[in-house]
PDB file of C-alpha atoms in Angstrom:
ATOM      1  CA  MET A  11       0.084  -0.016  -0.082  1.00 49.00           C
ATOM      2  CA  PHE A  12       2.830   2.532   1.077  1.00 58.00           C
ATOM      3  CA  GLY A  13       5.544   0.705  -1.096  1.00 57.00           C
ATOM      4  CA  TRP A  14       6.635  -1.540   1.817  1.00 66.00           C
ATOM      5  CA  GLY A  15       6.423  -4.517  -0.286  1.00 65.00           C
ATOM      6  CA  LYS A  16       8.126  -3.139  -3.393  1.00 64.00           C
ATOM      7  CA  PRO A  17      11.836  -3.350  -3.801  1.00 61.00           C
ATOM      8  CA  LYS A  18      13.608  -0.124  -4.170  1.00 70.00           C
ATOM      9  CA  ASN A  19      15.207  -1.108  -7.646  1.00 70.00           C
ATOM     10  CA  PRO A  20      12.903  -3.506  -9.368  1.00 64.00           C
ATOM     11  CA  ASP A  21      15.350  -4.167 -12.213  1.00 68.00           C
ATOM     12  CA  GLU A  22      17.787  -5.487  -9.705  1.00 68.00           C
ATOM     13  CA  HIS A  23      15.465  -8.431  -8.856  1.00 66.00           C
ATOM     14  CA  ARG A  24      14.919  -9.530 -12.505  1.00 70.00           C
ATOM     15  CA  TYR A  25      15.720 -13.142 -13.335  1.00 68.00           C
ATOM     16  CA  TYR A  26      17.100 -13.830 -16.731  1.00 69.00           C
ATOM     17  CA  LEU A  27      17.501 -17.223 -18.471  1.00 68.00           C
ATOM     18  CA  LEU A  28      20.883 -17.553 -20.264  1.00 70.00           C
ATOM     19  CA  PRO A  29      21.062 -19.443 -23.492  1.00 71.00           C
ATOM     20  CA  GLY A  30      20.952 -23.182 -22.536  1.00 67.00           C
ATOM     21  CA  GLN A  31      19.210 -22.671 -19.195  1.00 68.00           C
ATOM     22  CA  GLY A  32      15.543 -23.403 -20.512  1.00 72.00           C
ATOM     23  CA  ARG A  33      14.478 -27.033 -20.350  1.00 75.00           C
ATOM     24  CA  GLY A  34      17.917 -28.372 -19.286  1.00 78.00           C
ATOM     25  CA  VAL A  35      18.246 -26.579 -16.048  1.00 79.00           C
ATOM     26  CA  LYS A  36      15.215 -28.536 -14.612  1.00 82.00           C
ATOM     27  CA  LEU A  37      16.744 -31.662 -15.630  1.00 86.00           C
ATOM     28  CA  LYS A  38      20.126 -30.797 -14.302  1.00 86.00           C
ATOM     29  CA  ARG A  39      18.617 -29.995 -10.893  1.00 87.00           C
ATOM     30  CA  GLN A  40      16.711 -33.088 -10.793  1.00 92.00           C
ATOM     31  CA  ARG A  41      19.956 -34.993 -11.401  1.00 94.00           C
ATOM     32  CA  GLN A  42      21.698 -33.323  -8.931  1.00 95.00           C
ATOM     33  CA  LEU A  43      19.015 -33.971  -6.211  1.00 96.00           C
ATOM     34  CA  MET A  44      18.813 -37.476  -6.999  1.00 97.00           C
ATOM     35  CA  ALA A  45      22.840 -37.687  -6.759  1.00 98.00           C
ATOM     36  CA  ALA A  46      22.830 -35.911  -3.596  1.00 98.00           C
ATOM     37  CA  LEU A  47      19.875 -38.255  -1.998  1.00 98.00           C
ATOM     38  CA  PHE A  48      21.809 -41.371  -3.246  1.00 98.00           C
ATOM     39  CA  VAL A  49      25.059 -40.092  -1.776  1.00 98.00           C
ATOM     40  CA  GLY A  50      23.385 -39.084   1.544  1.00 98.00           C
ATOM     41  CA  ALA A  51      21.771 -42.496   1.787  1.00 98.00           C
ATOM     42  CA  LEU A  52      24.863 -44.307   0.921  1.00 98.00           C
ATOM     43  CA  PHE A  53      26.943 -42.278   3.543  1.00 98.00           C
ATOM     44  CA  SER A  54      24.346 -42.778   6.179  1.00 98.00           C
ATOM     45  CA  ALA A  55      24.233 -46.512   5.632  1.00 98.00           C
ATOM     46  CA  LEU A  56      28.127 -46.798   5.818  1.00 98.00           C
ATOM     47  CA  LEU A  57      27.983 -44.545   9.065  1.00 98.00           C
ATOM     48  CA  GLY A  58      25.246 -46.884  10.344  1.00 97.00           C
ATOM     49  CA  GLY A  59      27.064 -49.907   9.629  1.00 97.00           C
ATOM     50  CA  ILE A  60      30.090 -48.668  11.399  1.00 97.00           C
ATOM     51  CA  ILE A  61      28.407 -47.800  14.252  1.00 96.00           C
ATOM     52  CA  TRP A  62      26.595 -51.137  14.430  1.00 96.00           C
ATOM     53  CA  TRP A  63      29.849 -53.203  13.792  1.00 96.00           C
ATOM     54  CA  MET A  64      31.653 -51.063  16.585  1.00 95.00           C
ATOM     55  CA  ASP A  65      28.726 -52.041  19.125  1.00 94.00           C
ATOM     56  CA  GLN A  66      28.754 -55.517  18.114  1.00 94.00           C
ATOM     57  CA  ARG A  67      32.406 -55.891  19.003  1.00 86.00           C
ATOM     58  CA  GLN A  68      32.011 -54.759  22.607  1.00 72.00           C
TER      59      GLN A  68
END
């Protein structure tokens, strides 16, 4: 109402797609997410296995 929600310089907050960022960027982000989830699950399983193995030795 009084300009509280508007940025001072609206041109500063524009989002431009560079050539090659159209459809490919969604696929690239999806691949990165899947790789991150896979690596996280693998690391978690490895760490859990080490903790379980150390607990079984005692």
